[in-house]
Coordinates of C-alpha atoms in Angstrom, one line a residue:
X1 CA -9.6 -17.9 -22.9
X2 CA -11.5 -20.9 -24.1
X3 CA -14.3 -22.7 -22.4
X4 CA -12.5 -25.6 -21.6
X5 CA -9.9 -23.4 -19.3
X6 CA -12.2 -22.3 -17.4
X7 CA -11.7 -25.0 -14.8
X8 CA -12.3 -25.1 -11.2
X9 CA -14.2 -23.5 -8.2
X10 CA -12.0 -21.5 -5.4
X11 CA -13.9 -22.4 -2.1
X12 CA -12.2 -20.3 0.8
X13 CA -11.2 -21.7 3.7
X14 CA -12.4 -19.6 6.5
X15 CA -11.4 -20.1 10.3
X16 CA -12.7 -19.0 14.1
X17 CA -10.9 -18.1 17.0
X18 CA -14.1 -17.1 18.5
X19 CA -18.1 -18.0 17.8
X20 CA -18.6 -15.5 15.6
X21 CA -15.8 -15.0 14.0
X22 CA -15.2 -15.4 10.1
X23 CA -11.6 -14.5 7.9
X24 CA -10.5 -14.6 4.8
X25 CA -12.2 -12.4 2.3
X26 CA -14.6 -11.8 4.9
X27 CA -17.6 -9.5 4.5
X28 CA -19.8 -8.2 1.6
X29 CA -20.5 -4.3 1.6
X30 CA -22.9 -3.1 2.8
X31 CA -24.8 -2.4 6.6
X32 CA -22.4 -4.4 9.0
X33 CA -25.6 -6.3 9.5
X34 CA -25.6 -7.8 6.6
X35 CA -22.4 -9.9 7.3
X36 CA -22.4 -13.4 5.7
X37 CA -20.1 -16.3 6.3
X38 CA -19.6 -16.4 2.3
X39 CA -16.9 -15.6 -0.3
X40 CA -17.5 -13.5 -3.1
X41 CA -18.7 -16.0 -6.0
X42 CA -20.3 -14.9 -9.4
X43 CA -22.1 -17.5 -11.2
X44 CA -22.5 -18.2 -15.0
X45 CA -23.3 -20.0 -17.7
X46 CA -20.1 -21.6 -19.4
X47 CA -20.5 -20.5 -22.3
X48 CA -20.9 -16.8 -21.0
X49 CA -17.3 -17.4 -19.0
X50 CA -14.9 -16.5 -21.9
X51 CA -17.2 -13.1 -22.1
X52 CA -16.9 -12.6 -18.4
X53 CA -13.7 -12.8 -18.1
X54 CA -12.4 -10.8 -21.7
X55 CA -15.0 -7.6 -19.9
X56 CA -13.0 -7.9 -16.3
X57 CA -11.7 -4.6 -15.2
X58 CA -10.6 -2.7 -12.1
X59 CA -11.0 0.7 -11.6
X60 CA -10.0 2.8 -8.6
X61 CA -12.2 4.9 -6.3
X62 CA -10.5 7.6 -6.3
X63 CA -8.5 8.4 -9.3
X64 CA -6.2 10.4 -7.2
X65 CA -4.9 6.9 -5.3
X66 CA -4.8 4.4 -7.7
X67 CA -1.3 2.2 -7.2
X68 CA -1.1 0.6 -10.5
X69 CA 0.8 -2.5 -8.5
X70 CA -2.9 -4.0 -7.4
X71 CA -4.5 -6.1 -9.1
X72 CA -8.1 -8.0 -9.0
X73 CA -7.4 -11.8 -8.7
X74 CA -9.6 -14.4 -10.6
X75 CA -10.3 -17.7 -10.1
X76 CA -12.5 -19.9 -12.3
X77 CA -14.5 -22.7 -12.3
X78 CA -16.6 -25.6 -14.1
X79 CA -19.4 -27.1 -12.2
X80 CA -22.4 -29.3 -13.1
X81 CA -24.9 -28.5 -15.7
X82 CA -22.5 -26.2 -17.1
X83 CA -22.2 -23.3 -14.5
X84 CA -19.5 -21.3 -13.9
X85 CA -18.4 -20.1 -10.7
X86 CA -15.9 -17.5 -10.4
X87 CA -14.1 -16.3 -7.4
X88 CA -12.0 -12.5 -6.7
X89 CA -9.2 -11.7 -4.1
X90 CA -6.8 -8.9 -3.9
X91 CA -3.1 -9.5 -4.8
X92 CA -0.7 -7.2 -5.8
X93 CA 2.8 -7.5 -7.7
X94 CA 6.2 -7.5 -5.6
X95 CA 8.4 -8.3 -9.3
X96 CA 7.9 -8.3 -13.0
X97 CA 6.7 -11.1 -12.8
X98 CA 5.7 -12.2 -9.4
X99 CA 2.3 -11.7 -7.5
X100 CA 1.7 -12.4 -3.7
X101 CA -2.0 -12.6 -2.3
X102 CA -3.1 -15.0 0.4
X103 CA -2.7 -18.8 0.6
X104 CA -7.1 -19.5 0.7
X105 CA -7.0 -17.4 -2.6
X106 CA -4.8 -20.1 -4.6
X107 CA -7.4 -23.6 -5.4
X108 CA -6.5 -26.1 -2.5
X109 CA -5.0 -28.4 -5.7
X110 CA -2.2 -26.0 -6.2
X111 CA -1.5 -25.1 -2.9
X112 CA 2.1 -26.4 -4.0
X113 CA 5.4 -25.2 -5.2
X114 CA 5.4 -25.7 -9.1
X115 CA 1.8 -26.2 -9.9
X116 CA 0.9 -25.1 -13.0
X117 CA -2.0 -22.3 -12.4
X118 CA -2.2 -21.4 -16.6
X119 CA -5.7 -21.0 -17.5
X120 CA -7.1 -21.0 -13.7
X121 CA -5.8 -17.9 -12.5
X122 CA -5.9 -14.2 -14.0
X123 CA -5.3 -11.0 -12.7
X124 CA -6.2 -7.1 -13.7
X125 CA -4.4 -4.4 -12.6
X126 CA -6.0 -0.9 -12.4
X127 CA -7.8 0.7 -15.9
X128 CA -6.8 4.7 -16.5
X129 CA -8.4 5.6 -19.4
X130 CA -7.4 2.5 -21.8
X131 CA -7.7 -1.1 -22.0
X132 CA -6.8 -3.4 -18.9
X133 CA -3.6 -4.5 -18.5
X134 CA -4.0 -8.3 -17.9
X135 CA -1.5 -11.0 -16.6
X136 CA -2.1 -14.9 -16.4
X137 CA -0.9 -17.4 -13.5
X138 CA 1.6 -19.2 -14.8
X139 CA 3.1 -21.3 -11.7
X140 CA 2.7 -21.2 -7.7
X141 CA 5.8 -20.3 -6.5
X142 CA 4.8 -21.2 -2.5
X143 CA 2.5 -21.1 -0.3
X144 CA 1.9 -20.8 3.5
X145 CA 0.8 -23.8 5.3
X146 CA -2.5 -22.9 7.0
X147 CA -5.2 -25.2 8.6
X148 CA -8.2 -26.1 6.9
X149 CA -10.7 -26.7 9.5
X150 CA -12.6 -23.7 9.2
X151 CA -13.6 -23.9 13.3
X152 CA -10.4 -24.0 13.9
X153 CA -8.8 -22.1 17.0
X154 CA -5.7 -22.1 15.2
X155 CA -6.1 -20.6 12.0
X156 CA -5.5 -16.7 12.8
X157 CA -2.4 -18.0 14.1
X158 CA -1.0 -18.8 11.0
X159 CA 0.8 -16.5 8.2
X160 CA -1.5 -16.8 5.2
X161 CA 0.4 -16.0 2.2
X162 CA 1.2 -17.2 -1.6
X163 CA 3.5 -16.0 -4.1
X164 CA 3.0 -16.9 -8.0
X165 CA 4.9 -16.5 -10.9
X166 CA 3.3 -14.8 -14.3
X167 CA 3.5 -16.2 -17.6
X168 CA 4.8 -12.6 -18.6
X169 CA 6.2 -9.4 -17.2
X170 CA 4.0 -6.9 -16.2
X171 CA 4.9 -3.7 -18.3
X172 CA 5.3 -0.2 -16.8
X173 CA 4.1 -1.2 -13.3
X174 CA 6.4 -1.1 -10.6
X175 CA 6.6 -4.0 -7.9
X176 CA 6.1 -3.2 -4.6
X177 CA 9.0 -3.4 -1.6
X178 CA 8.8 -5.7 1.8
X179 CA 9.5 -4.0 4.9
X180 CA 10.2 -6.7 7.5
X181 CA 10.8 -4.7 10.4
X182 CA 7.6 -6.4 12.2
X183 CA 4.5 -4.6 13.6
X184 CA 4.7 -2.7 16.7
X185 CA 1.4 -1.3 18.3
X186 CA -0.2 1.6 16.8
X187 CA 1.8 1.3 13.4
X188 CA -0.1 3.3 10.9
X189 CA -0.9 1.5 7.8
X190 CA -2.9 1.6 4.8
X191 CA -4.1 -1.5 2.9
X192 CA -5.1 -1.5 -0.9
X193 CA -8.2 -3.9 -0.9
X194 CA -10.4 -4.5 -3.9
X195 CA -14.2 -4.4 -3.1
X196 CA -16.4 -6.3 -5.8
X197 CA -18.4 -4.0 -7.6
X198 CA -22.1 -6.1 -8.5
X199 CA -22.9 -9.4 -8.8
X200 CA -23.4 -11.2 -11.9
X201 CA -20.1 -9.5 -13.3
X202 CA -16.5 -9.8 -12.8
X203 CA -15.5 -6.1 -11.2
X204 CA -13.4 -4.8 -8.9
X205 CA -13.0 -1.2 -7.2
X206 CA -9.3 0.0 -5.9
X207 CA -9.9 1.5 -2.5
X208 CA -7.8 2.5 0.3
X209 CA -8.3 2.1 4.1
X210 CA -5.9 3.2 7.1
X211 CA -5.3 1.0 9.7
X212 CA -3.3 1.0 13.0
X213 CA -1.8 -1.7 14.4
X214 CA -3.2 -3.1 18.0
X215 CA -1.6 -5.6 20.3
X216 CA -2.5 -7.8 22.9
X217 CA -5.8 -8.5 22.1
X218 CA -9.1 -11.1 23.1
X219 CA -9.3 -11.0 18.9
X220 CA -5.5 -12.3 19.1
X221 CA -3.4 -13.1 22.7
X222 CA -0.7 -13.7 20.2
X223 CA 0.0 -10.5 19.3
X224 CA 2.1 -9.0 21.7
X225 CA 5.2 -8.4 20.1
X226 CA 6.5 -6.6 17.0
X227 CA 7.1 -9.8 15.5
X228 CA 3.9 -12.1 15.8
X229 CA 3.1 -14.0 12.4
X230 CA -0.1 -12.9 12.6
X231 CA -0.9 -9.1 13.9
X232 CA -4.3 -7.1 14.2
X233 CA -5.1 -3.7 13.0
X234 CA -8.7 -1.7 13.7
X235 CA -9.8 1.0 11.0
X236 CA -9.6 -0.8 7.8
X237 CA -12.5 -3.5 8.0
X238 CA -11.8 -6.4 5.8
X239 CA -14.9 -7.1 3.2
X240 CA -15.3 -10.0 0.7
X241 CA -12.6 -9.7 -1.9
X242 CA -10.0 -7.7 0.3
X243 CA -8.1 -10.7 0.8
X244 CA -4.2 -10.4 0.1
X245 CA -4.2 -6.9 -0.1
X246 CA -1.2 -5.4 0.9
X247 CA -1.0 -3.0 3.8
X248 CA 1.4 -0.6 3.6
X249 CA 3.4 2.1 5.9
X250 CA 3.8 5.7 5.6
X251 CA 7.1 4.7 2.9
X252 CA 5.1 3.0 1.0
X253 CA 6.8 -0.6 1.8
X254 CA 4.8 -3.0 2.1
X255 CA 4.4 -4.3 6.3
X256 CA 1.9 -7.2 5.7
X257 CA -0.7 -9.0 4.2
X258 CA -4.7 -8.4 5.4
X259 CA -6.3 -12.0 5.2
X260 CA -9.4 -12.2 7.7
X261 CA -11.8 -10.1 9.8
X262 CA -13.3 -10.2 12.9
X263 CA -16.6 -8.0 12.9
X264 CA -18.1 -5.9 14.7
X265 CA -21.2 -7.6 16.0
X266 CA -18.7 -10.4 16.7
X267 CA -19.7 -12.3 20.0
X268 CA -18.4 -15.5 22.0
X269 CA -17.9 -17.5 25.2
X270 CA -14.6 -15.9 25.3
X271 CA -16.1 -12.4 25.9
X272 CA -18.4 -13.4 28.4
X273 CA -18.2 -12.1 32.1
X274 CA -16.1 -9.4 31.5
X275 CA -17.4 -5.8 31.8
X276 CA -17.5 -4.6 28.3
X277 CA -18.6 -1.5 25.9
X278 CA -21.9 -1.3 23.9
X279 CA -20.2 -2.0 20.4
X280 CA -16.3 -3.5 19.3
X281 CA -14.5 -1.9 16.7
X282 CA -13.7 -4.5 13.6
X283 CA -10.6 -6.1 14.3
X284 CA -8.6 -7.1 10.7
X285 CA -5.8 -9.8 10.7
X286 CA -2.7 -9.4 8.9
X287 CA 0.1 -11.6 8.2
X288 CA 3.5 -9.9 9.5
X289 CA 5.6 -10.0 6.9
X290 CA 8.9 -10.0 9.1
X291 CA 7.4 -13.5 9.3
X292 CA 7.2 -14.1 5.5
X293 CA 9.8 -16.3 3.4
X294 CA 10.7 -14.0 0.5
X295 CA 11.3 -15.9 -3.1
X296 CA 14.1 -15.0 -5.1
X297 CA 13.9 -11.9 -7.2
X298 CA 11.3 -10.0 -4.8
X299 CA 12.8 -7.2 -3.4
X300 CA 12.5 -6.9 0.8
X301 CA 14.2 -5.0 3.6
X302 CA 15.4 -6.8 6.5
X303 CA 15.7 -10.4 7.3
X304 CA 12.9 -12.8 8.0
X305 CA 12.6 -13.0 11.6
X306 CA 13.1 -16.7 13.5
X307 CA 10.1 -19.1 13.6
X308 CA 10.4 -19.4 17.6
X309 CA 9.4 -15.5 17.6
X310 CA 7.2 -15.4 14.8
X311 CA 5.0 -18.9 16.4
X312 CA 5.5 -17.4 20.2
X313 CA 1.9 -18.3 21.6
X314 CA 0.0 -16.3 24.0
X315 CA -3.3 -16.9 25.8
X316 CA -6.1 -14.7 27.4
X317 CA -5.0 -15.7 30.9
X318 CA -1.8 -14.1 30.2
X319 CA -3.1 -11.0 28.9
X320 CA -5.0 -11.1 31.9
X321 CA -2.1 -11.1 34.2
X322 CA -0.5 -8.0 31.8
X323 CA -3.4 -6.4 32.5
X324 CA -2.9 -7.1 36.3
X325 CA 0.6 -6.4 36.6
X326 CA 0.1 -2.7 34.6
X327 CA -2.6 -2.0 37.3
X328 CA -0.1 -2.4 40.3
X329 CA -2.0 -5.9 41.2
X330 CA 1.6 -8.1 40.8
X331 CA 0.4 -10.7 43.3
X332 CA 3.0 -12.6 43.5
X333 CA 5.3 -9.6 44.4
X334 CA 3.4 -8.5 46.7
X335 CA 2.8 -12.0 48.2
X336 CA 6.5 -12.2 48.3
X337 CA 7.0 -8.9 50.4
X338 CA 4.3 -10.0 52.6
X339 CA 5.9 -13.0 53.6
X340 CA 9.3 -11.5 54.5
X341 CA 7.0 -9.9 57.5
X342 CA 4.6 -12.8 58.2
X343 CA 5.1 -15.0 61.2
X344 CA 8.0 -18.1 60.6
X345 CA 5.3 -20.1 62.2
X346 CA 4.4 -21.4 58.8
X347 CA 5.3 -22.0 55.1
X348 CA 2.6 -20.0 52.6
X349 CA 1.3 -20.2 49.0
X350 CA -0.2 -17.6 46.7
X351 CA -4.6 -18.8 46.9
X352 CA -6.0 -17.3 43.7
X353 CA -9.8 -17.2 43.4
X354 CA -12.3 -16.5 40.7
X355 CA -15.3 -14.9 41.8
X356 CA -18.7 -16.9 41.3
X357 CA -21.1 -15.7 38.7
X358 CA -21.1 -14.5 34.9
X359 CA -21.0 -10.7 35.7
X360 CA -17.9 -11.5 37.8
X361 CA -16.5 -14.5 35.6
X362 CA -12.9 -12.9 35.3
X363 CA -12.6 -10.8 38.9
X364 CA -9.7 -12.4 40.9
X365 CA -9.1 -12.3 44.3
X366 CA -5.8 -13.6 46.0
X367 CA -4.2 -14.4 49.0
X368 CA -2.0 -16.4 51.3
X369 CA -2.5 -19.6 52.6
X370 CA -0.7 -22.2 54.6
X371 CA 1.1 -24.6 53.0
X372 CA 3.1 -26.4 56.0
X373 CA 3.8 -25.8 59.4
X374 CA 7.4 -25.1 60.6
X375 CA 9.1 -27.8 63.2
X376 CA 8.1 -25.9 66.3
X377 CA 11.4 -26.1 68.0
X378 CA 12.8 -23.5 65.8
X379 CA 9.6 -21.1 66.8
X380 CA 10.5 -17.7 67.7
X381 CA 9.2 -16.9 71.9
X382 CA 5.4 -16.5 72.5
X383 CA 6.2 -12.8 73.1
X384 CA 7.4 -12.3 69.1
X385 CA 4.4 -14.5 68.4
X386 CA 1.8 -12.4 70.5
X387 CA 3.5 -9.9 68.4
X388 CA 2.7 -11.1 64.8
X389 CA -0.7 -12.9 65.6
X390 CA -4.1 -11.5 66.7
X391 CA -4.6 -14.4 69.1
X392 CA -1.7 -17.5 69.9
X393 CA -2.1 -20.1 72.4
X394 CA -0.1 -23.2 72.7
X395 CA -0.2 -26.1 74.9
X396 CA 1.5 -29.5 74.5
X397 CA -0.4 -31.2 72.2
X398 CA -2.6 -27.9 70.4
X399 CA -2.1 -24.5 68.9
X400 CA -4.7 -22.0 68.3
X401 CA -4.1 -19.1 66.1
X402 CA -5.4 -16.0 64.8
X403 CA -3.6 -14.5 61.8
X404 CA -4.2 -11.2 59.8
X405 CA -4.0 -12.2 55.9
X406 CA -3.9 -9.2 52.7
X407 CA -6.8 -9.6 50.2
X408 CA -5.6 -8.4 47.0
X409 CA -8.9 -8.0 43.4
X410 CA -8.6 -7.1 40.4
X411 CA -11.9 -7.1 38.4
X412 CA -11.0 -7.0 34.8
X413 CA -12.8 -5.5 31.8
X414 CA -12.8 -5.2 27.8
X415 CA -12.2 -2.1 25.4
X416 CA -14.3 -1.5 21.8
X417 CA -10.4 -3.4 20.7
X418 CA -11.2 -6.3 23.1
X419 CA -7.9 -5.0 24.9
X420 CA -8.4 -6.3 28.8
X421 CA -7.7 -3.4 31.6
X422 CA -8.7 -4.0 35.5
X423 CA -11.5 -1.7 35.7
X424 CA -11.7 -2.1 39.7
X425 CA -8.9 -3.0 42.1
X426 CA -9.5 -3.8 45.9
X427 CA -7.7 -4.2 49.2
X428 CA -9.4 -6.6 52.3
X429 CA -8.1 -8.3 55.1
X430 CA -8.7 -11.2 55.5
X431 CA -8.6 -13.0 59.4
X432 CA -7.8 -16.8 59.2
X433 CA -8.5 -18.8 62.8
X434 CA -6.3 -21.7 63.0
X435 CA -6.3 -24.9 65.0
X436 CA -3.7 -27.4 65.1
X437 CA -3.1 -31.1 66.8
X438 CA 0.5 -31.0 66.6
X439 CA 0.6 -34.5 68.6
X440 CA 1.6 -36.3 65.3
X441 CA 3.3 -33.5 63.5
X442 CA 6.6 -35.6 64.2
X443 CA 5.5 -38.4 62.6
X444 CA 3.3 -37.4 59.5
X445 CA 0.8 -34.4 58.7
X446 CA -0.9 -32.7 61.4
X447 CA -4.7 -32.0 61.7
X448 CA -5.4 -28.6 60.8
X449 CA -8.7 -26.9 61.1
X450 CA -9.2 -23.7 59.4
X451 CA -11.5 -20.8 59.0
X452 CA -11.8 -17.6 57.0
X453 CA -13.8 -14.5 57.1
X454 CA -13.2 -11.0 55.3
X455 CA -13.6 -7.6 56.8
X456 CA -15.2 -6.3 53.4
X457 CA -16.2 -9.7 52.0
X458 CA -13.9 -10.3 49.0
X459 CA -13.7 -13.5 49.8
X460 CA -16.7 -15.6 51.1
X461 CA -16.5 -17.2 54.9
X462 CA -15.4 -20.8 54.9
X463 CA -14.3 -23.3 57.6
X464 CA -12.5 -26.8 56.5
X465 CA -9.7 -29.5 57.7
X466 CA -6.5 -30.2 56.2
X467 CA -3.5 -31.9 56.5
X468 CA -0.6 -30.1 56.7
X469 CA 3.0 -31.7 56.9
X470 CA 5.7 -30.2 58.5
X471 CA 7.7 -28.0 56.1
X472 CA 11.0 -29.3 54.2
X473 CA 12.1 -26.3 52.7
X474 CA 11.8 -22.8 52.1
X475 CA 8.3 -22.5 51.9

């Protein structure tokens, strides 16, 4: 390869859901202290590059696991005053002459169907005692459309995957198979991920790491189904140069594509408030491929699943209410039993609270409320009243009430996999004095003045005046 085909720089695009958070090719090895928001780049001087790139090789860490389908991806560069910059990912072949990796691996100037990659990417598969077996980009094929801001909220939503063509079949290496069955939780997989070897040379180790899937994450609300674009897997932490490594199930088919990491000293607004452990376990995103358009000639099981279930978005608030709904706290249920007993006096809402404070940022406390009052000519007798109230009293013009109310909490906590639980639940009672000036009920909303005070003080004591109208339906 001459000098003058060594031609561009491959800066990744990496993306946040959270502070903290970086993807794509994420980490270098080493302590997990040591985590940089940098992709693996080797620098040199131009005239070295041919060198470099002719002494590339990949070797496996253990001899006894080395998939000869793998291969270390290169990208190349010229830059000013004659430097080089080089750039690895992981990719691996899926037909004689196709390769898949991520979409941030390919040069943002071929992210396109039919560029021409010749001369700007390479690959090596795995060395076993002889020379390298080397293949050379010859055309991108497609990639995935995925956002380039790298703060962006959005970019672990998105499938992150490429497909190229070579400019000749791979010999005695055979492609590996799609499995697009999607990702349920706890799916054991293991990715093939390349780790760079040392800088200042162009090197690549064949490792394996086992994974298992995890749904319904803070890392990813999204993923709460088998067949979100974009899952999350704990166990295989993804490094600098793991990108598009293929992570495979127990057949050996291959379930998705890792692309991006979220680490384990991760932190972030989001996580804030909740009761949480001492340390999170690394959290790896992978592209689902039941989500993944296949190109011709690449072999896959199953049919790619519809864009409506693959882009199905999910936030933390509604993993907050799974959370409360597994732990027997289905307000609105409840509410809706409760009202079937509660005096007809009155129409009632569902009150929802968050508790003041960061330590109790996500602790919610609900009850009813009123929301109208009923024409009091269809009022049941004072004796069923006396019945369902602590105190009634009516006159011509006034009521005054006393009414017993359910206090339902849930405080809600984190796992090490950011998974949310309720970690305390709570019943009150809550007693709710009411005075009302039903003089111009008939006419428009009548004056209401209301107080509120808990038995075990879920809910703070509070006195205020509304305006309630008279109810028009079935509140």
């Amino acid at each position: 390869m001459s000098a003058r085909r060594v031609l561009f720089i491959l800066t990744l695009a990496f993306g946040a859901a959270m502070a903290n958070l970086f993807v794509a090719c994420a980490r270098p090895p080493g302590d997990a202290k040591s985590e940089a928001n940098e992709p693996w780049t080797i620098e040199a001087d131009i005239k070295e590059a041919p060198g470099l790139i002719a002494r590339a090789k990949l070797t496996c860490a253990d001899e006894s696991e080395c998939p000869e389908s793998v291969a270390l991806m290169i990208a190349v560069t010229e830059k000013k005053n004659d430097r080089v910059s080089f750039q690895q990912c992981t990719s691996f072949l899926v037909a004689d002459d196709i390769i898949a990796t991520n979409t941030h691996c390919v040069p943002q100037k071929l992210r396109q169907p039919g560029a021409k990659c010749s001369g700007q990417i390479a690959f090596v598969f795995p060395t076993k005692g002889g020379a390298a077996v080397r293949a050379e980009c010859a055309e991108v094929l497609s990639t995935t459309k995925i956002d380039q801001n790298p703060r962006s909220t959005d970019y672990l939503r998105k499938v992150d995957v490429a497909f190229m063509r070579l400019s000749a079949k791979v010999p005695n290496v055979t492609p590996l198979k799609f499995d697009r069955r999607g990702l349920p939780d706890g799916l054991r997989l293991r990715a093939l991920v390349i780790d760079p070897v040392k800088q200042g040379q162009i090197e690549g180790s064949l490792a394996t790491r086992d994974c298992s899937t995890v749904q319904a994450t803070v890392a990813n609300p999204s993923y709460v189904s088998d067949t979100a674009g974009v899952a999350t897997a704990t166990g295989c932490e993804i490094r600098t140069g793991n990108s598009g490594a293929p992570a495979l199930d127990d057949d050996g088919s291959v379930r998705a594509l890792v692309f991006g990491v979220l680490p384990t000293n991760a932190t972030s607004p989001e996580l804030a408030g909740y009761d949480t452990p001492s340390r999170y376990e690394a959290i790896s995103y992978l592209s689902n491929a039941a989500c993944i358009d296949i190109p011709p000639g690449v072999s896959a099981s199953g049919t790619r699943e519809s864009e409506k279930n693959c882009d199905r978005r999910s936030s933390i608030e509604d993993l907050r209410e799974r959370a409360r709904k597994n732990a027997g706290l289905d307000f609105e249920s409840v509410f809706e039993t409760w009202k079937s007993t509660a005096p007809s006096t009155f129409g009632y809402k569902l009150l929802e609270l968050k508790a003041a404070g960061p330590d109790n940022a996500y602790t919610r406390t609900s009850l009813p409320t009123l929301a109208c009052i009923k024409d009091p000519a269809t009022w049941p007798s004072l004796k069923i009243m006396a019945q369902k109230f602590e105190h009634f009293e009516r006159t011509s013009s006034t009521v005054s009430a006393t009414l017993k109310l359910p206090v339902w909490a849930g405080t809600f906590s984190l796992d090490e996999l950011y998974r949310i639980s309720v970690r305390a639940k709570a019943v009150d009672r809550a007693h709710l004095d009411v005075r009302i000036d039903l003089a111009d009920l008939a006419s428009g909303p009548a004056k209401t003045q209301i107080a509120v005070k808990s038995d075990k003080g879920l809910i703070l004591s509070k006195s205020t005046t509304a305006n309630l109208k008279k109810c028009s339906g079935e509140e």
